[in-house]
Tab-separated table of C-alpha atoms and ligand atoms in Angstrom:
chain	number	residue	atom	x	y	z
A	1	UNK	CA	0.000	0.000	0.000
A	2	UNK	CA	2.909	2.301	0.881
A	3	UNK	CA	3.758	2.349	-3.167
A	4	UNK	CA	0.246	4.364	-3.470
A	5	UNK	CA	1.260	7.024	-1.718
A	6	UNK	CA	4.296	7.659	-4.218
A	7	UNK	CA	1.989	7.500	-7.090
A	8	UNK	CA	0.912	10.463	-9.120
A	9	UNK	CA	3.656	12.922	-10.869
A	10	UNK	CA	4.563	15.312	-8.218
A	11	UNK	CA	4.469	19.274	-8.704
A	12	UNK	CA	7.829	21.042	-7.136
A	13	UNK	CA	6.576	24.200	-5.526
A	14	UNK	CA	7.911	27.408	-6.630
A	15	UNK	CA	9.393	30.166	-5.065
A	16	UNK	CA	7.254	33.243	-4.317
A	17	UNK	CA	9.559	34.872	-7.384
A	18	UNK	CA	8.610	32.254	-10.015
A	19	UNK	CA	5.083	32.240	-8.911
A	20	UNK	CA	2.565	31.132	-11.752
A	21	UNK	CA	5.103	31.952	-14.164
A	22	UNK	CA	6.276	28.679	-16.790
A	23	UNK	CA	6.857	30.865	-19.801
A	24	UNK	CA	3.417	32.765	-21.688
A	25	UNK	CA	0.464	31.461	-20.494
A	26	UNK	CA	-2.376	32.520	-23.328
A	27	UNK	CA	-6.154	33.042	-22.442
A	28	UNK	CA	-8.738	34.875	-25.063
A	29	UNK	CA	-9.746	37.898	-23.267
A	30	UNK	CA	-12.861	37.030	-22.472
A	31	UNK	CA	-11.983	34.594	-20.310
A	32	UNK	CA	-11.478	34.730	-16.373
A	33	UNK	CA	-10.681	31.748	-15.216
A	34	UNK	CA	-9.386	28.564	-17.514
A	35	UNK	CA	-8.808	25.279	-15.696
A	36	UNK	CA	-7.352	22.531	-18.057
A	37	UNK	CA	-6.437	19.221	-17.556
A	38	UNK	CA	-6.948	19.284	-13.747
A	39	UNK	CA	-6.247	16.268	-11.978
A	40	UNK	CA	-6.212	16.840	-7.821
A	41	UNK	CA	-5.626	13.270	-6.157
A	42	UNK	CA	-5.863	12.402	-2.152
A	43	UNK	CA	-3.244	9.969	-1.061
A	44	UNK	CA	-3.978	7.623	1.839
A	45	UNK	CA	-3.443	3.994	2.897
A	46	UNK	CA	-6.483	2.989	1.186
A	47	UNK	CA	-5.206	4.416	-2.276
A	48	UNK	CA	-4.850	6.997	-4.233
A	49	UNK	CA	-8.824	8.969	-4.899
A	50	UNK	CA	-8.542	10.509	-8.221
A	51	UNK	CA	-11.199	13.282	-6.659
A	52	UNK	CA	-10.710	15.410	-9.920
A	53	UNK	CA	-9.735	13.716	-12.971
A	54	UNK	CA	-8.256	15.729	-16.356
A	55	UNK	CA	-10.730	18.107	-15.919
A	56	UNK	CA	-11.109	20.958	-18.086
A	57	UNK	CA	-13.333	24.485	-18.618
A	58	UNK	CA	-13.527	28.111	-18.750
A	59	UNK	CA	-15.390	30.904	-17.220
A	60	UNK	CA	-16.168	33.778	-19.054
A	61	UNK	CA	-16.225	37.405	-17.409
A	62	UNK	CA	-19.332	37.749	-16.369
A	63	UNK	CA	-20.853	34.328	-16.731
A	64	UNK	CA	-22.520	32.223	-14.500
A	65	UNK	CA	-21.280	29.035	-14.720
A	66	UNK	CA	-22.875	25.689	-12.678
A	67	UNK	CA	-20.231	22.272	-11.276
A	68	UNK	CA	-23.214	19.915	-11.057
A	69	UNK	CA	-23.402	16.102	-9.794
A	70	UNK	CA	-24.047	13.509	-7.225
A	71	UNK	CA	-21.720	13.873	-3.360
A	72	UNK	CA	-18.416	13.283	-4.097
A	73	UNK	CA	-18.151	13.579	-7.803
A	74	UNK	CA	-15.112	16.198	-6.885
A	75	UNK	CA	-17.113	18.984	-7.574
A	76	UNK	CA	-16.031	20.609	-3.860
A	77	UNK	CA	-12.267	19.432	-4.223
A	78	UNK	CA	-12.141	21.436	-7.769
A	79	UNK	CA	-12.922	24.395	-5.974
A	80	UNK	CA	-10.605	23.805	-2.603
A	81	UNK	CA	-7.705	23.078	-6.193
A	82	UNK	CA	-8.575	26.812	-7.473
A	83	UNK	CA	-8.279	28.765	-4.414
A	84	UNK	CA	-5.320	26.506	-3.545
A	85	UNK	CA	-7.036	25.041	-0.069
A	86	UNK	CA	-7.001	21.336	-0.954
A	87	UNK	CA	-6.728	19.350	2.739
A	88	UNK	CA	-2.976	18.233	3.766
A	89	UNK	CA	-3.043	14.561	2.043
A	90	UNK	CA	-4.136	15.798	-0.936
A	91	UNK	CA	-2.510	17.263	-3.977
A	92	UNK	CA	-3.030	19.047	-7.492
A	93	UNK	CA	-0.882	16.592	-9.151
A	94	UNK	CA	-1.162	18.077	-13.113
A	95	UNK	CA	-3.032	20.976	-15.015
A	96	UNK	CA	-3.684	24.122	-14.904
A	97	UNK	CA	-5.820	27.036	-13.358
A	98	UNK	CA	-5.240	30.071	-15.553
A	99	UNK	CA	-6.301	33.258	-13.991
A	100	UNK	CA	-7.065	36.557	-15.447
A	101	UNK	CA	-5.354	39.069	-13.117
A	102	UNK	CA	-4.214	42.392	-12.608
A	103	UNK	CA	-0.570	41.410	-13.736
A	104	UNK	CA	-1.321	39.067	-16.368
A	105	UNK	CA	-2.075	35.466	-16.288
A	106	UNK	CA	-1.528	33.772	-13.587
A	107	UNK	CA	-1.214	29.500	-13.284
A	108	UNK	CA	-2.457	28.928	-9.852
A	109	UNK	CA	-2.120	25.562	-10.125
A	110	UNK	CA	1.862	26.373	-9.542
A	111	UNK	CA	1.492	28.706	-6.788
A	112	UNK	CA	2.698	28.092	-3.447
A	113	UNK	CA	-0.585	27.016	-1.464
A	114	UNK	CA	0.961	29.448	1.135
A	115	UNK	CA	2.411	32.293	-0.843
A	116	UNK	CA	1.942	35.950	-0.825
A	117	UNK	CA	0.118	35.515	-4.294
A	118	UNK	CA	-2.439	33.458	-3.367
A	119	UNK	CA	-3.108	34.996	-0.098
A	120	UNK	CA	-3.182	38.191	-2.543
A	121	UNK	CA	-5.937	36.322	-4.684
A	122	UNK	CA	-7.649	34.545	-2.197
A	123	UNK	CA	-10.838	36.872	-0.793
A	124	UNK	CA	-9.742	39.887	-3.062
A	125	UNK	CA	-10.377	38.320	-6.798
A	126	UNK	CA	-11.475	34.905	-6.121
A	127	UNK	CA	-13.722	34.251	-3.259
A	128	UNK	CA	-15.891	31.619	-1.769
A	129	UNK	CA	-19.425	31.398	-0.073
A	130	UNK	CA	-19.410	27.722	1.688
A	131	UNK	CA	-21.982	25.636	2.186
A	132	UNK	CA	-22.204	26.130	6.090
A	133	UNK	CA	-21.714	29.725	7.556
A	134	UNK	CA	-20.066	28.542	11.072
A	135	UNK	CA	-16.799	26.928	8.938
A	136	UNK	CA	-16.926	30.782	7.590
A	137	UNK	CA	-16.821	32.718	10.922
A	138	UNK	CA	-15.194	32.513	13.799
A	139	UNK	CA	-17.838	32.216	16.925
A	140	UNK	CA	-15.660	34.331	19.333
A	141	UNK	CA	-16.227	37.371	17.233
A	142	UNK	CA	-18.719	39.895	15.817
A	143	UNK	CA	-19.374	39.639	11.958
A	144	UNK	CA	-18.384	42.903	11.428
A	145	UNK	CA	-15.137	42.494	13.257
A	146	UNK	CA	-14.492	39.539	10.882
A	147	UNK	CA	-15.666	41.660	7.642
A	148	UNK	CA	-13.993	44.663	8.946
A	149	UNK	CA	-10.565	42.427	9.142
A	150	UNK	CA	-11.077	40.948	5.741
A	151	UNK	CA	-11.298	44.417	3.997
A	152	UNK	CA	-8.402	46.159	5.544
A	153	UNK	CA	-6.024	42.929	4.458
A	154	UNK	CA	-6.764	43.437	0.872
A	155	UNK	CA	-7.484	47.502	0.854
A	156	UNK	CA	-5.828	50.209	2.156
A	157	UNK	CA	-8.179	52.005	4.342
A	158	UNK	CA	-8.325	52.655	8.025
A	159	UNK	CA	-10.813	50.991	10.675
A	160	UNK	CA	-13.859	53.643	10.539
A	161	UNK	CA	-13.988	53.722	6.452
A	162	UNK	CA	-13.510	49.556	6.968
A	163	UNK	CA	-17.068	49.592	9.174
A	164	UNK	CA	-18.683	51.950	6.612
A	165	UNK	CA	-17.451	49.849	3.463
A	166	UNK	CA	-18.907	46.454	5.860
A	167	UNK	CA	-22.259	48.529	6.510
A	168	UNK	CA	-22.633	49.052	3.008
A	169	UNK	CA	-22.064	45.498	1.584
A	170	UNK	CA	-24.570	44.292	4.611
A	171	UNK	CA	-27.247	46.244	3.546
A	172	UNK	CA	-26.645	45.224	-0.049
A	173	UNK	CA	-27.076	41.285	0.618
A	174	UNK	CA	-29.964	42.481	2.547
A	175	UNK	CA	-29.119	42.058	6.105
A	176	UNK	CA	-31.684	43.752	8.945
A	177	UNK	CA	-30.877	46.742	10.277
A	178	UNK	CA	-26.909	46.680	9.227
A	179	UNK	CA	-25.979	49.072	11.065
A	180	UNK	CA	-26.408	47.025	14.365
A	181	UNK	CA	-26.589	43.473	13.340
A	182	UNK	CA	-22.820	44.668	12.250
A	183	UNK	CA	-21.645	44.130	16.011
A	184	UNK	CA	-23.600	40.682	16.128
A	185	UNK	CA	-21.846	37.448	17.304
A	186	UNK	CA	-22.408	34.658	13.577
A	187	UNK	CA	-24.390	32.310	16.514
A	188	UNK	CA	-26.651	34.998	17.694
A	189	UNK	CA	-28.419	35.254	13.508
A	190	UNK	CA	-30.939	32.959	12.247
A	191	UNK	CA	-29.684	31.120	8.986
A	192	UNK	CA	-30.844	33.056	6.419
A	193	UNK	CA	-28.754	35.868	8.028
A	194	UNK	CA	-25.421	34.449	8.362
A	195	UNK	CA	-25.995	33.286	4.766
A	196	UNK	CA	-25.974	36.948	4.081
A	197	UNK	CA	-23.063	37.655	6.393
A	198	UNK	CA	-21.081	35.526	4.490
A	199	UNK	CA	-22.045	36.439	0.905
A	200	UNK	CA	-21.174	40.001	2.544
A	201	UNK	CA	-17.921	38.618	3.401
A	202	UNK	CA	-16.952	37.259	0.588
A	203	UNK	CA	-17.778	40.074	-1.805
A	204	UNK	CA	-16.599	42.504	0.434
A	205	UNK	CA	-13.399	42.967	-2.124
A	206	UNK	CA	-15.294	42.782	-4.893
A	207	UNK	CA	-14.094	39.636	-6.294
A	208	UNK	CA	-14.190	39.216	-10.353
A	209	UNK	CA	-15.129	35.413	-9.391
A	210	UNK	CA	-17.183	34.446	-6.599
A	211	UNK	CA	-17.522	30.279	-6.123
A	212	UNK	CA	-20.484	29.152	-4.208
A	213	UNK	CA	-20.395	25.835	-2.920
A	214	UNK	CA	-23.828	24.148	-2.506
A	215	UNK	CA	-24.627	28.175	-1.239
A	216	UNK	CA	-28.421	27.279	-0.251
A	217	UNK	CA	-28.399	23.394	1.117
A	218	UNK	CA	-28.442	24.592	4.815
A	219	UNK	CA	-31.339	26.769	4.665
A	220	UNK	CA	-34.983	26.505	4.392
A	221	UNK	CA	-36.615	25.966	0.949
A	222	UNK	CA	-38.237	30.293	1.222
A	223	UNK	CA	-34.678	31.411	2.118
A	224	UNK	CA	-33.314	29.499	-0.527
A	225	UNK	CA	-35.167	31.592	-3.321
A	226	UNK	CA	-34.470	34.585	-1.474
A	227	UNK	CA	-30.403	33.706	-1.665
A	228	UNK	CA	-30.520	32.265	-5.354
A	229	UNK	CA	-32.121	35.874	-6.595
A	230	UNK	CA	-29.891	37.960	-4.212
A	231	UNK	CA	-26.876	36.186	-5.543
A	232	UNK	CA	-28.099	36.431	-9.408
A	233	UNK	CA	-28.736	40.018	-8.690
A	234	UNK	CA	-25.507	40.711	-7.022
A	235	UNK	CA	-23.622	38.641	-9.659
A	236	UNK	CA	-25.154	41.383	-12.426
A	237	UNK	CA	-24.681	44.011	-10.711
A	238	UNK	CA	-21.035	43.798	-9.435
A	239	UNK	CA	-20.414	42.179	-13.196
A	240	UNK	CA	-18.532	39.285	-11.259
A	241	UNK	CA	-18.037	35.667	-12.941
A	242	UNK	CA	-20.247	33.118	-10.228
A	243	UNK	CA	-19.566	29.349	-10.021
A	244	UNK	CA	-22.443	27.624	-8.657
A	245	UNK	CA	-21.265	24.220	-6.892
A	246	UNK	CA	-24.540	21.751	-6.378
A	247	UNK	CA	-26.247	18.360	-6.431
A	248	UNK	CA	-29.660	20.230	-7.114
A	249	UNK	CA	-30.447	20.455	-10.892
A	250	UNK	CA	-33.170	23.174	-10.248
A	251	UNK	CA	-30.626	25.380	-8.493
A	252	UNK	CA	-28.388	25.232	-11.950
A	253	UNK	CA	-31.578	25.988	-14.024
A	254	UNK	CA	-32.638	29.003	-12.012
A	255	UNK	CA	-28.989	30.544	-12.112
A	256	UNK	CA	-26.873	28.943	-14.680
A	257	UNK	CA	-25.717	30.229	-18.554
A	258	UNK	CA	-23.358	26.988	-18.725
A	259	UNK	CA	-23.493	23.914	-16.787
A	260	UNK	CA	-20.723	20.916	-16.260
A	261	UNK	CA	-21.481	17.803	-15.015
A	262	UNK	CA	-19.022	15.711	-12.981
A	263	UNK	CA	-18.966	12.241	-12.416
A	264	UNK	CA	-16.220	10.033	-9.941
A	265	UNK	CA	-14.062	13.353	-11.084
A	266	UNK	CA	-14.767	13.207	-14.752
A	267	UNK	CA	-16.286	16.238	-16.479
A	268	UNK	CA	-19.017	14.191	-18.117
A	269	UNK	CA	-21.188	16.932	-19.919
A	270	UNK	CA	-20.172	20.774	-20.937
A	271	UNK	CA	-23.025	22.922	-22.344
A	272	UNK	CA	-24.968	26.288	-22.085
A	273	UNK	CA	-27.659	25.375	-19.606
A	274	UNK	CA	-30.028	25.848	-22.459
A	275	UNK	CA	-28.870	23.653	-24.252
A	276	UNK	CA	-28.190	21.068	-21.631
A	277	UNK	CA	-31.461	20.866	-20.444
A	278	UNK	CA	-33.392	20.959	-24.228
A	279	UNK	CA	-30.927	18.210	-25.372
A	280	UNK	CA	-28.641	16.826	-22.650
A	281	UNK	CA	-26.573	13.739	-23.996
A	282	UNK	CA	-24.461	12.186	-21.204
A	283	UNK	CA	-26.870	9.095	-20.036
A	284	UNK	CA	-25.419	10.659	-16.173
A	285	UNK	CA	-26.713	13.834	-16.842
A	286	UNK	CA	-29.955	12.538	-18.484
A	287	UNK	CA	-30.371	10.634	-15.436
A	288	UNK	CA	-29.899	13.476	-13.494
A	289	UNK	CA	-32.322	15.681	-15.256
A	290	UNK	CA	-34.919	12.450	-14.907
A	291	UNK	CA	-34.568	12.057	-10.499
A	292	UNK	CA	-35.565	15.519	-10.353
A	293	UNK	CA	-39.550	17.296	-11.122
A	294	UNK	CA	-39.262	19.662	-14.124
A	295	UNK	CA	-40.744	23.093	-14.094
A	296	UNK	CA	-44.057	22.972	-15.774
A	297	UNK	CA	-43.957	18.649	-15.710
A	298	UNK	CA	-47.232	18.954	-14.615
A	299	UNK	CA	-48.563	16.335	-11.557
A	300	UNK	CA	-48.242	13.646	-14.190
A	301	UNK	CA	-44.557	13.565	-15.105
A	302	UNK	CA	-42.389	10.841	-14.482
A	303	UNK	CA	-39.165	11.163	-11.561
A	304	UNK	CA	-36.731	7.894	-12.176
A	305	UNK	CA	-33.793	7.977	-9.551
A	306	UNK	CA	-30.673	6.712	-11.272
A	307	UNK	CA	-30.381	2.889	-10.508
A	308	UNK	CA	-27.041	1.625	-8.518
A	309	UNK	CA	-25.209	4.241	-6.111
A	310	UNK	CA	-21.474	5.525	-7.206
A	311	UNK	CA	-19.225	2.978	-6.745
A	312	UNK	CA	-15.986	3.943	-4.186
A	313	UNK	CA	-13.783	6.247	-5.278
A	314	UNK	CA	-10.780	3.965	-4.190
A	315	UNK	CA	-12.710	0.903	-6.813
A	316	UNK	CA	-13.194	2.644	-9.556
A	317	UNK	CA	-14.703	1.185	-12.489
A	318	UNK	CA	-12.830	0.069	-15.548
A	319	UNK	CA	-13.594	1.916	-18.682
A	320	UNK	CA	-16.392	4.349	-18.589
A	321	UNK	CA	-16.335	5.303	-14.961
A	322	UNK	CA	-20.801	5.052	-15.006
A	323	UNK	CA	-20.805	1.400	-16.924
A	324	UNK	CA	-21.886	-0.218	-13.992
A	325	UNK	CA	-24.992	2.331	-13.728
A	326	UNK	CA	-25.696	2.935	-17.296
A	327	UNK	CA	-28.638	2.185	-18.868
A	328	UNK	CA	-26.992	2.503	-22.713
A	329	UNK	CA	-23.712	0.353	-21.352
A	330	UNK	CA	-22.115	-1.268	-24.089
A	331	UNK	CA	-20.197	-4.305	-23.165
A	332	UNK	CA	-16.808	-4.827	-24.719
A	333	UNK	CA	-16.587	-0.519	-25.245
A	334	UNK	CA	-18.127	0.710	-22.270
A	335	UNK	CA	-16.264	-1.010	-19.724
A	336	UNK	CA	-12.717	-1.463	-22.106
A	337	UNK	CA	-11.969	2.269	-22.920
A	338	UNK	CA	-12.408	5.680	-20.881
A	339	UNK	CA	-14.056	7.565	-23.448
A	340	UNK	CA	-12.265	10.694	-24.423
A	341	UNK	CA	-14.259	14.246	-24.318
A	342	UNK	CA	-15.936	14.817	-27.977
A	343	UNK	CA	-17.527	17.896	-29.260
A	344	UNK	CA	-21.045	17.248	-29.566
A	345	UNK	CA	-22.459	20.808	-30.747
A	346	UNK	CA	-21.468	23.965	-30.704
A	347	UNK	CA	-19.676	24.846	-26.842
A	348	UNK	CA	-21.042	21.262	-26.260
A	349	UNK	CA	-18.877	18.740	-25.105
A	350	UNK	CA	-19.441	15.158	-23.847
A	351	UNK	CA	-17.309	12.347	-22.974
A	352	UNK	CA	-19.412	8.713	-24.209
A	353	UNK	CA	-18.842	6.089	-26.294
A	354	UNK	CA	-21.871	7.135	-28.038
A	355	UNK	CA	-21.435	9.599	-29.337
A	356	UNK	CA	-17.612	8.545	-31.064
B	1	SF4	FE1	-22.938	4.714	-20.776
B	1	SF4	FE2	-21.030	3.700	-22.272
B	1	SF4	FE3	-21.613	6.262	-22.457
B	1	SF4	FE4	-20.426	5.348	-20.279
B	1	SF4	S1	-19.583	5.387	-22.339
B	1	SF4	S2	-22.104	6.746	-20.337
B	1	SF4	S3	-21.357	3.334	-20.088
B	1	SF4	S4	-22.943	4.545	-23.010
């Protein structure tokens, strides 16, 4: 087992001088954020977890773009790989995370996970809204202390134009009364609220890319509408790029211009939501699409769950990593090859033996 945890082609890290630089890195304008080839692996005495496989995609300025997919597809782990806070036994082990940035592009796939750059990034340009408030805040203080702190790391003001700048952001998410809920302790706020702390929080900078990960699973179903549209609205308005992380297909079709699909790390489907939902390809995603009601279905539509559950990441299926759920398996392809990605339509890209 010990020969696992060699396995995988290591990444030297660079010094803070040589950070993100291997030569020109090229990006179309347009683009914020382009990760390609990604492959972030855990290492462990049970194996080696490929949690996120050769994955590849771009986010345009301004886009909204939606990491869909059953728990543990990697979808969490590829956004822990861009902001470069992958856990300790885990690794990025190839790719690359291009980012648009004030000096250029920036890989920071090559950064060092503790560096000056990233910590530069991290909360100013790229920031993240988690799933549960509490791992956001610290209980012991007030959330203004905590956005107060945040602001005067990345911007040069002093403490009073810090509490103004916090005020203001509150009472843009919507937050009560801002001005006192400011000096309230993150446990003394019902749910909904510190939901809107930490969206404060983490557009506090004014990120150009703000990644939510499953932003609405721990509140109620009437706060969850209220968060979708205040994050849609915010996302226009501050003309930020949004990645939307979640299992919950109605949350991508409520939010979402493009939409990728992971499976057991695999980017399965990439297409304009659009077009992913009128003509969807990947028998995962039409699966997907399938366990969940569809706007308008009417009382008489049909919800299928997808038969089997996702095998262990550490027993991976040969081949096609779904064969063993699929109801289009072919044996003798299926379960021989991995099928590569193919280009399906136009922006539309899906990896089956299908469609090759
Ligand atoms: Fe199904 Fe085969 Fe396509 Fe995999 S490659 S999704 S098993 S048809």
């Amino acid at each position: 087992m010990a020969t696992n945890l060699q396995q995988g082609k290591s990444r030297s890290p660079q010094s803070e001088h040589s950070e993100g630089g291997r030569g020109q890195l090229l990006m179309t304008e347009d683009v914020l954020l382009s990760v390609r080839n990604l492959s972030t692996h855990f290492f462990s005495r049970e194996g080696v977890l490929r949690a996120v496989d050769g994955v590849s995609f771009d986010v345009k300025k301004g886009e909204i773009l939606g990491i869909a997919g059953e728990s543990g597809c990697g979808k969490s782990v590829m956004a822990q790989s861009i902001l470069r806070i992958v856990p300790s036994h885990g690794r990025i082990v190839d790719g690359e995370i291009l980012l648009q940035h004030d000096s250029g592009v920036v890989d920071l796939a090559q950064l060092d996970g503790r560096g000056d750059l990233i910590r530069s990034i991290r909360g100013a340009v790229v920031s993240m809204v988690f799933q549960e408030p509490m791992t956001s805040f610290s209980m012991a203080y007030t959330i203004g202390n905590q956005i107060i702190e945040v602001i005067r790391l990345h911007q040069e003001v002093d403490e009073k134009e810090a509490r103004i700048r916090a005020i203001d952001i509150l009472r843009r998410v919507g937050m009560p009364k801002p001005e006192e809920n400011i000096d309230a302790y993150p446990f003394a706020l019902s749910g909904g609220m510190r939901q809107r702390a930490m969206i404060a929080m983490a557009l506090s900078c004014h990120p150009s890319l703000l990644i939510a990960d499953e932003p609405t699973t721990a509140v109620d179903v009437t706060i969850q509408a209220q968060i979708l549209e205040l994050m849609k609205s915010l996302q226009h308005e501050m003309h930020m790029a949004l990645v939307v992380i979640t299992h919950d297909m109605a949350v991508i079709s409520e939010l979402c211009d493009r939409v990728m699909i992971m499976y057991l790390g695999k980017d399965v489907e990439n297409a304009p939501a659009r077009e992913l939902f009128s003509n969807p390809k990947h028998p995962y995603t039409i699966g997907l699409l399938h366990s969940v009601p569809q706007l308008g279905g009417g009382k008489s539509q049909k919800i299928e769950a997808i038969t089997g559950m996702v095998p262990s990441p550490y027993n991976r299926p040969t081949g096609c990593p779904f064969h063993p759920r699929c109801p289009e398996f072919m044996p003798g392809v299926c379960d021989k090859s991995e099928p590569p990605q193919v280009i399906v339509g136009p922006n539309h890209s899906v990896r089956c033996h299908l469609y090759i």
